[in-house]
PDB file of C-alpha atoms in Angstrom:
ATOM      1  CA  ILE A  22     -12.287   1.771   1.496  1.00 51.00           C
ATOM      2  CA  SER A  23      -8.806   2.996   0.209  1.00 64.00           C
ATOM      3  CA  LYS A  24      -7.253   0.587   2.677  1.00 70.00           C
ATOM      4  CA  ASN A  25      -9.230  -2.344   1.321  1.00 70.00           C
ATOM      5  CA  ASN A  26      -8.278  -1.298  -2.270  1.00 69.00           C
ATOM      6  CA  ALA A  27      -4.644  -1.308  -1.368  1.00 75.00           C
ATOM      7  CA  LEU A  28      -4.891  -4.629   0.365  1.00 82.00           C
ATOM      8  CA  GLY A  29      -6.551  -6.073  -2.632  1.00 83.00           C
ATOM      9  CA  ILE A  30      -3.518  -5.133  -4.776  1.00 83.00           C
ATOM     10  CA  ILE A  31      -1.150  -6.447  -2.182  1.00 86.00           C
ATOM     11  CA  ASN A  32      -3.017  -9.709  -2.270  1.00 91.00           C
ATOM     12  CA  ILE A  33      -2.740  -9.862  -6.068  1.00 90.00           C
ATOM     13  CA  ILE A  34       1.091  -9.196  -5.843  1.00 91.00           C
ATOM     14  CA  SER A  35       1.375 -11.886  -3.031  1.00 94.00           C
ATOM     15  CA  ASN A  36      -0.440 -14.428  -5.162  1.00 96.00           C
ATOM     16  CA  VAL A  37       1.788 -13.796  -8.134  1.00 96.00           C
ATOM     17  CA  GLU A  38       4.853 -14.389  -5.863  1.00 97.00           C
ATOM     18  CA  LYS A  39       3.295 -17.639  -4.450  1.00 97.00           C
ATOM     19  CA  ILE A  40       2.895 -18.977  -8.053  1.00 97.00           C
ATOM     20  CA  ALA A  41       6.400 -18.383  -8.852  1.00 98.00           C
ATOM     21  CA  TYR A  42       7.693 -19.892  -5.649  1.00 98.00           C
ATOM     22  CA  GLY A  43       5.365 -22.878  -6.088  1.00 97.00           C
ATOM     23  CA  THR A  44       6.935 -23.337  -9.463  1.00 97.00           C
ATOM     24  CA  ARG A  45      10.388 -23.260  -8.146  1.00 97.00           C
ATOM     25  CA  ASN A  46       9.429 -25.919  -5.618  1.00 97.00           C
ATOM     26  CA  PHE A  47       8.148 -28.198  -8.289  1.00 96.00           C
ATOM     27  CA  VAL A  48      11.242 -27.672 -10.531  1.00 96.00           C
ATOM     28  CA  GLU A  49      13.734 -28.324  -7.742  1.00 96.00           C
ATOM     29  CA  THR A  50      12.090 -31.223  -6.126  1.00 94.00           C
ATOM     30  CA  HIS A  51      10.699 -33.388  -9.102  1.00 93.00           C
ATOM     31  CA  ASN A  52      12.261 -35.440 -11.902  1.00 92.00           C
ATOM     32  CA  PHE A  53      10.519 -34.488 -15.054  1.00 92.00           C
ATOM     33  CA  SER A  54      10.860 -34.527 -18.823  1.00 95.00           C
ATOM     34  CA  LEU A  55      10.746 -31.324 -20.673  1.00 95.00           C
ATOM     35  CA  GLU A  56       7.438 -32.316 -22.117  1.00 96.00           C
ATOM     36  CA  GLU A  57       6.003 -32.659 -18.591  1.00 97.00           C
ATOM     37  CA  LEU A  58       7.542 -29.397 -17.614  1.00 96.00           C
ATOM     38  CA  ASN A  59       5.901 -27.565 -20.484  1.00 97.00           C
ATOM     39  CA  ASN A  60       2.500 -29.155 -19.668  1.00 97.00           C
ATOM     40  CA  TYR A  61       2.874 -28.047 -16.075  1.00 97.00           C
ATOM     41  CA  GLN A  62       3.820 -24.510 -17.066  1.00 97.00           C
ATOM     42  CA  LYS A  63       0.848 -24.170 -19.418  1.00 97.00           C
ATOM     43  CA  ARG A  64      -1.584 -25.337 -16.561  1.00 97.00           C
ATOM     44  CA  ILE A  65      -0.128 -22.717 -14.274  1.00 97.00           C
ATOM     45  CA  VAL A  66      -0.986 -19.947 -16.699  1.00 97.00           C
ATOM     46  CA  GLU A  67      -4.407 -21.435 -17.354  1.00 97.00           C
ATOM     47  CA  LYS A  68      -5.370 -21.760 -13.706  1.00 96.00           C
ATOM     48  CA  ASN A  69      -4.266 -18.382 -12.346  1.00 96.00           C
ATOM     49  CA  SER A  70      -6.106 -15.225 -13.444  1.00 92.00           C
ATOM     50  CA  GLU A  71      -3.567 -12.976 -11.680  1.00 91.00           C
ATOM     51  CA  ILE A  72      -0.754 -13.661 -13.996  1.00 95.00           C
ATOM     52  CA  TYR A  73      -0.525 -12.771 -17.661  1.00 95.00           C
ATOM     53  CA  GLY A  74       2.285 -15.282 -18.353  1.00 96.00           C
ATOM     54  CA  SER A  75       5.068 -17.367 -16.686  1.00 97.00           C
ATOM     55  CA  SER A  76       8.371 -18.686 -17.934  1.00 97.00           C
ATOM     56  CA  ILE A  77      11.084 -21.077 -16.956  1.00 98.00           C
ATOM     57  CA  CYS A  78      14.399 -20.026 -18.445  1.00 98.00           C
ATOM     58  CA  PHE A  79      17.489 -22.260 -17.991  1.00 98.00           C
ATOM     59  CA  GLU A  80      21.163 -21.369 -17.866  1.00 97.00           C
ATOM     60  CA  PRO A  81      23.226 -22.851 -20.790  1.00 96.00           C
ATOM     61  CA  TYR A  82      23.019 -26.659 -21.077  1.00 96.00           C
ATOM     62  CA  GLU A  83      21.109 -26.934 -17.832  1.00 96.00           C
ATOM     63  CA  ALA A  84      17.856 -28.109 -19.584  1.00 95.00           C
ATOM     64  CA  ASP A  85      19.411 -30.267 -22.244  1.00 92.00           C
ATOM     65  CA  SER A  86      23.034 -31.082 -22.510  1.00 92.00           C
ATOM     66  CA  THR A  87      22.895 -30.650 -26.329  1.00 93.00           C
ATOM     67  CA  GLN A  88      21.027 -27.391 -26.285  1.00 93.00           C
ATOM     68  CA  LYS A  89      22.767 -24.101 -25.109  1.00 95.00           C
ATOM     69  CA  LEU A  90      19.529 -22.114 -24.113  1.00 96.00           C
ATOM     70  CA  TYR A  91      16.152 -23.455 -23.392  1.00 97.00           C
ATOM     71  CA  SER A  92      13.037 -21.544 -22.289  1.00 97.00           C
ATOM     72  CA  ILE A  93       9.366 -22.380 -21.613  1.00 96.00           C
ATOM     73  CA  PHE A  94       6.968 -19.347 -21.765  1.00 97.00           C
ATOM     74  CA  TYR A  95       3.245 -19.381 -21.922  1.00 97.00           C
ATOM     75  CA  TYR A  96       1.025 -16.324 -21.814  1.00 96.00           C
ATOM     76  CA  LYS A  97      -2.746 -15.416 -22.317  1.00 95.00           C
ATOM     77  CA  GLN A  98      -3.896 -13.923 -25.584  1.00 91.00           C
ATOM     78  CA  ASN A  99      -7.553 -13.515 -26.751  1.00 89.00           C
ATOM     79  CA  ASN A 100      -8.867 -16.015 -24.234  1.00 89.00           C
ATOM     80  CA  ASP A 101      -6.178 -18.692 -25.317  1.00 95.00           C
ATOM     81  CA  ILE A 102      -2.955 -19.896 -24.045  1.00 97.00           C
ATOM     82  CA  LYS A 103       0.140 -19.142 -26.335  1.00 96.00           C
ATOM     83  CA  PHE A 104       3.620 -20.227 -26.365  1.00 96.00           C
ATOM     84  CA  SER A 105       6.875 -18.096 -27.183  1.00 93.00           C
ATOM     85  CA  ASP A 106      10.474 -19.244 -27.422  1.00 92.00           C
ATOM     86  CA  LEU A 107      12.321 -16.669 -25.422  1.00 94.00           C
ATOM     87  CA  SER A 108      15.706 -18.159 -26.298  1.00 92.00           C
ATOM     88  CA  SER A 109      15.337 -17.012 -29.918  1.00 89.00           C
ATOM     89  CA  GLU A 110      18.161 -14.805 -31.268  1.00 85.00           C
ATOM     90  CA  ASP A 111      15.583 -11.941 -31.669  1.00 87.00           C
ATOM     91  CA  TYR A 112      14.709 -12.100 -28.021  1.00 92.00           C
ATOM     92  CA  HIS A 113      17.603 -13.934 -26.205  1.00 92.00           C
ATOM     93  CA  TYR A 114      16.476 -13.963 -22.450  1.00 96.00           C
ATOM     94  CA  PRO A 115      19.920 -13.927 -20.807  1.00 96.00           C
ATOM     95  CA  GLU A 116      20.294 -10.233 -21.585  1.00 94.00           C
ATOM     96  CA  LYS A 117      16.978  -9.270 -20.208  1.00 95.00           C
ATOM     97  CA  ASP A 118      17.029  -7.423 -16.898  1.00 95.00           C
ATOM     98  CA  TRP A 119      14.342  -9.621 -15.395  1.00 96.00           C
ATOM     99  CA  TYR A 120      16.855 -12.577 -15.915  1.00 97.00           C
ATOM    100  CA  LYS A 121      20.354 -11.102 -15.449  1.00 97.00           C
ATOM    101  CA  ILE A 122      19.656  -8.847 -12.352  1.00 97.00           C
ATOM    102  CA  PRO A 123      18.155 -11.548 -10.112  1.00 97.00           C
ATOM    103  CA  LYS A 124      20.862 -13.921 -11.371  1.00 97.00           C
ATOM    104  CA  LYS A 125      23.657 -11.492 -10.373  1.00 97.00           C
ATOM    105  CA  GLN A 126      22.066 -10.558  -7.003  1.00 96.00           C
ATOM    106  CA  ASN A 127      21.090 -14.141  -6.335  1.00 96.00           C
ATOM    107  CA  GLN A 128      17.629 -13.321  -5.124  1.00 97.00           C
ATOM    108  CA  ALA A 129      13.939 -13.035  -5.989  1.00 97.00           C
ATOM    109  CA  MET A 130      12.742  -9.683  -7.130  1.00 96.00           C
ATOM    110  CA  TRP A 131      10.282  -7.460  -9.099  1.00 94.00           C
ATOM    111  CA  SER A 132      11.353  -5.674 -12.195  1.00 91.00           C
ATOM    112  CA  GLU A 133      10.463  -2.141 -12.942  1.00 84.00           C
ATOM    113  CA  PRO A 134       7.639  -2.180 -15.426  1.00 85.00           C
ATOM    114  CA  TYR A 135       8.614  -2.544 -19.006  1.00 86.00           C
ATOM    115  CA  TYR A 136       7.166  -3.231 -22.523  1.00 86.00           C
ATOM    116  CA  ASP A 137       8.117  -6.905 -23.256  1.00 85.00           C
ATOM    117  CA  GLU A 138       8.598  -6.647 -27.087  1.00 84.00           C
ATOM    118  CA  GLY A 139       8.990  -9.988 -28.762  1.00 81.00           C
ATOM    119  CA  GLY A 140       7.880 -11.816 -25.557  1.00 79.00           C
ATOM    120  CA  GLY A 141       4.451 -10.932 -24.130  1.00 76.00           C
ATOM    121  CA  ASP A 142       4.214  -7.694 -26.148  1.00 79.00           C
ATOM    122  CA  ILE A 143       2.431  -5.733 -23.393  1.00 84.00           C
ATOM    123  CA  LEU A 144       3.222  -3.446 -20.581  1.00 87.00           C
ATOM    124  CA  MET A 145       4.033  -5.508 -17.463  1.00 90.00           C
ATOM    125  CA  THR A 146       6.156  -6.104 -14.368  1.00 91.00           C
ATOM    126  CA  THR A 147       7.897  -9.352 -13.762  1.00 95.00           C
ATOM    127  CA  PHE A 148       8.583 -11.346 -10.520  1.00 96.00           C
ATOM    128  CA  SER A 149      11.690 -13.407 -11.034  1.00 98.00           C
ATOM    129  CA  VAL A 150      12.984 -16.306  -8.768  1.00 98.00           C
ATOM    130  CA  PRO A 151      16.247 -18.153  -9.274  1.00 98.00           C
ATOM    131  CA  PHE A 152      16.081 -21.955  -9.037  1.00 98.00           C
ATOM    132  CA  TYR A 153      18.955 -24.338  -8.349  1.00 97.00           C
ATOM    133  CA  ARG A 154      20.306 -27.936  -8.363  1.00 94.00           C
ATOM    134  CA  ILE A 155      22.416 -29.508  -5.686  1.00 90.00           C
ATOM    135  CA  SER A 156      26.065 -30.596  -6.883  1.00 87.00           C
ATOM    136  CA  PRO A 157      29.018 -31.971  -4.799  1.00 87.00           C
ATOM    137  CA  ASN A 158      30.211 -28.323  -4.640  1.00 84.00           C
ATOM    138  CA  GLY A 159      26.890 -26.924  -3.316  1.00 87.00           C
ATOM    139  CA  LYS A 160      24.063 -25.153  -4.992  1.00 91.00           C
ATOM    140  CA  VAL A 161      24.301 -24.505  -8.805  1.00 95.00           C
ATOM    141  CA  LEU A 162      21.962 -21.863 -10.568  1.00 97.00           C
ATOM    142  CA  ARG A 163      19.838 -23.645 -13.065  1.00 97.00           C
ATOM    143  CA  GLY A 164      17.879 -20.659 -14.321  1.00 98.00           C
ATOM    144  CA  ILE A 165      15.165 -18.132 -13.476  1.00 98.00           C
ATOM    145  CA  ILE A 166      11.395 -18.644 -13.092  1.00 98.00           C
ATOM    146  CA  THR A 167       9.219 -15.733 -13.895  1.00 98.00           C
ATOM    147  CA  CYS A 168       5.565 -14.633 -13.355  1.00 97.00           C
ATOM    148  CA  ASP A 169       4.272 -11.561 -15.273  1.00 96.00           C
ATOM    149  CA  LEU A 170       1.579  -9.161 -14.052  1.00 93.00           C
ATOM    150  CA  SER A 171      -0.037  -7.133 -16.677  1.00 91.00           C
ATOM    151  CA  LEU A 172      -0.472  -3.346 -16.067  1.00 87.00           C
ATOM    152  CA  SER A 173      -3.734  -3.522 -17.824  1.00 85.00           C
ATOM    153  CA  PHE A 174      -4.949  -6.165 -15.248  1.00 84.00           C
ATOM    154  CA  LEU A 175      -4.017  -3.625 -12.486  1.00 81.00           C
ATOM    155  CA  LYS A 176      -5.966  -0.861 -14.164  1.00 80.00           C
ATOM    156  CA  GLU A 177      -8.927  -2.924 -14.555  1.00 81.00           C
ATOM    157  CA  TYR A 178      -8.961  -3.985 -10.857  1.00 79.00           C
ATOM    158  CA  ILE A 179      -8.671  -0.505  -9.575  1.00 75.00           C
ATOM    159  CA  SER A 180     -11.238   0.859 -11.869  1.00 76.00           C
ATOM    160  CA  LYS A 181     -13.684  -1.593 -10.386  1.00 74.00           C
ATOM    161  CA  ASN A 182     -13.056  -0.451  -6.858  1.00 65.00           C
ATOM    162  CA  GLN A 183     -13.957   3.277  -6.988  1.00 62.00           C
ATOM    163  CA  LEU A 184     -13.294   4.959  -3.566  1.00 61.00           C
ATOM    164  CA  ILE A 185     -15.981   7.684  -3.581  1.00 69.00           C
ATOM    165  CA  GLU A 186     -18.004   9.420  -6.218  1.00 73.00           C
ATOM    166  CA  ASN A 187     -15.947  11.461  -8.681  1.00 75.00           C
ATOM    167  CA  SER A 188     -12.646   9.871  -7.407  1.00 77.00           C
ATOM    168  CA  TYR A 189     -10.188   7.519  -8.854  1.00 79.00           C
ATOM    169  CA  ALA A 190      -7.242   5.352  -7.680  1.00 80.00           C
ATOM    170  CA  PHE A 191      -3.829   4.976  -9.231  1.00 83.00           C
ATOM    171  CA  VAL A 192      -0.802   2.815  -8.714  1.00 84.00           C
ATOM    172  CA  ILE A 193       2.947   3.962  -8.827  1.00 83.00           C
ATOM    173  CA  SER A 194       6.076   2.046  -9.010  1.00 82.00           C
ATOM    174  CA  LYS A 195       8.997   2.385  -6.414  1.00 79.00           C
ATOM    175  CA  GLN A 196      10.396   4.936  -8.920  1.00 80.00           C
ATOM    176  CA  GLY A 197       7.285   6.981  -8.871  1.00 82.00           C
ATOM    177  CA  LYS A 198       6.051   5.983 -12.312  1.00 84.00           C
ATOM    178  CA  PHE A 199       2.340   5.519 -12.924  1.00 85.00           C
ATOM    179  CA  LEU A 200       1.453   1.850 -13.405  1.00 84.00           C
ATOM    180  CA  ALA A 201      -2.254   2.159 -13.367  1.00 83.00           C
ATOM    181  CA  HIS A 202      -4.203   5.383 -13.951  1.00 84.00           C
ATOM    182  CA  PRO A 203      -7.470   6.404 -15.711  1.00 82.00           C
ATOM    183  CA  ASP A 204      -5.405   8.456 -18.144  1.00 86.00           C
ATOM    184  CA  THR A 205      -3.614   5.727 -19.977  1.00 81.00           C
ATOM    185  CA  SER A 206      -1.406   8.348 -21.817  1.00 87.00           C
ATOM    186  CA  ILE A 207       0.752   8.860 -18.689  1.00 87.00           C
ATOM    187  CA  ILE A 208       1.209   5.230 -17.810  1.00 84.00           C
ATOM    188  CA  MET A 209       5.002   4.475 -17.722  1.00 82.00           C
ATOM    189  CA  LYS A 210       5.667   7.938 -19.291  1.00 86.00           C
ATOM    190  CA  LYS A 211       5.182  10.253 -16.345  1.00 88.00           C
ATOM    191  CA  ASP A 212       5.480  10.169 -12.561  1.00 88.00           C
ATOM    192  CA  LEU A 213       4.026  12.193  -9.816  1.00 88.00           C
ATOM    193  CA  PHE A 214       6.810  14.664  -9.924  1.00 92.00           C
ATOM    194  CA  ASP A 215       6.123  15.456 -13.642  1.00 92.00           C
ATOM    195  CA  ILE A 216       2.488  16.117 -12.835  1.00 90.00           C
ATOM    196  CA  SER A 217       3.530  18.324  -9.942  1.00 92.00           C
ATOM    197  CA  ASN A 218       5.610  20.488 -12.431  1.00 93.00           C
ATOM    198  CA  ASP A 219       3.081  20.383 -15.221  1.00 92.00           C
ATOM    199  CA  LYS A 220       0.192  21.433 -12.988  1.00 91.00           C
ATOM    200  CA  LYS A 221       2.321  23.755 -10.807  1.00 94.00           C
ATOM    201  CA  ILE A 222       1.285  22.012  -7.629  1.00 93.00           C
ATOM    202  CA  PRO A 223       4.419  21.580  -5.380  1.00 94.00           C
ATOM    203  CA  GLU A 224       2.348  19.896  -2.722  1.00 94.00           C
ATOM    204  CA  LEU A 225       2.021  16.879  -5.042  1.00 90.00           C
ATOM    205  CA  ALA A 226       5.798  16.337  -5.071  1.00 91.00           C
ATOM    206  CA  ILE A 227       5.787  16.316  -1.267  1.00 93.00           C
ATOM    207  CA  LEU A 228       3.053  13.890  -1.344  1.00 91.00           C
ATOM    208  CA  GLY A 229       4.936  11.720  -3.923  1.00 89.00           C
ATOM    209  CA  LYS A 230       8.004  11.630  -1.756  1.00 92.00           C
ATOM    210  CA  ARG A 231       5.875  10.515   1.193  1.00 92.00           C
ATOM    211  CA  MET A 232       4.223   7.833  -0.888  1.00 89.00           C
ATOM    212  CA  LEU A 233       7.604   6.531  -2.069  1.00 89.00           C
ATOM    213  CA  ASN A 234       8.716   6.329   1.640  1.00 90.00           C
ATOM    214  CA  GLY A 235       5.834   4.020   2.302  1.00 84.00           C
ATOM    215  CA  GLU A 236       3.801   6.443   4.295  1.00 87.00           C
ATOM    216  CA  GLU A 237       0.073   6.511   4.536  1.00 81.00           C
TER     217      GLU A 237
END
C-alpha cells in the first residue's frame, strides 16, 4: 500500500513535468500572437487538476520588442481561473529563484517549496523549464515556463490514501522539510531532524538520513 501511495505521488509530479514540457514544445514550435498564447495557457490550467497554476515568463523584449518584461500566469482560486501579472514592480519575476536559478543553470528543475507572496499566494513548489529560439548564433533563451504544485493538493492526496488504521503518510523535500503532514503547523517550518530533537528520538534522525538518500 505504501509503495502504491508513493507511486501515486510520483505520477502527480511526472504529470506536472509533462505539462511544462508540453507548453515548451508549443511555444518553441508555433507562431502565435500574445492573445493566442494567453488563451492557450489559461486552458492548460483549466484542464489539468494536478497544477495550481502555470506561467510563461519572457526574457527582456523577447515577447514584445516594445515591452521589457512580459509574463502570462493563470492560477486556480475558488473554482475559477485567475490572471496575475508577474512582471509588476511588486513581484518582478526575474529575481525569483524559480526563474533565475534554472536560467543560470540552463536546465529544468524543481524549486524548494516556498510561499509565493504576490503571485499565487500559497505554499507551493514550482517546476521550471527554460525555452529558446534559434538564431544565427545558436539557441537563445527566451524565458522560463513554470507549473506550480500546491502543497495543499499533496496533503489532500495523501490524506485520502491512509495506509493502515491509525497511521498517516507525510512527504518531505530533498532538504528534509515537511511538505505534507497531518499537523499543518510543521509544514515548511520543521524537518525530520527537528522532530528527532524535540521528541528525543535519535532513531528518527537516522531514518531521515536514509530517506534523503533515497532508500526504502
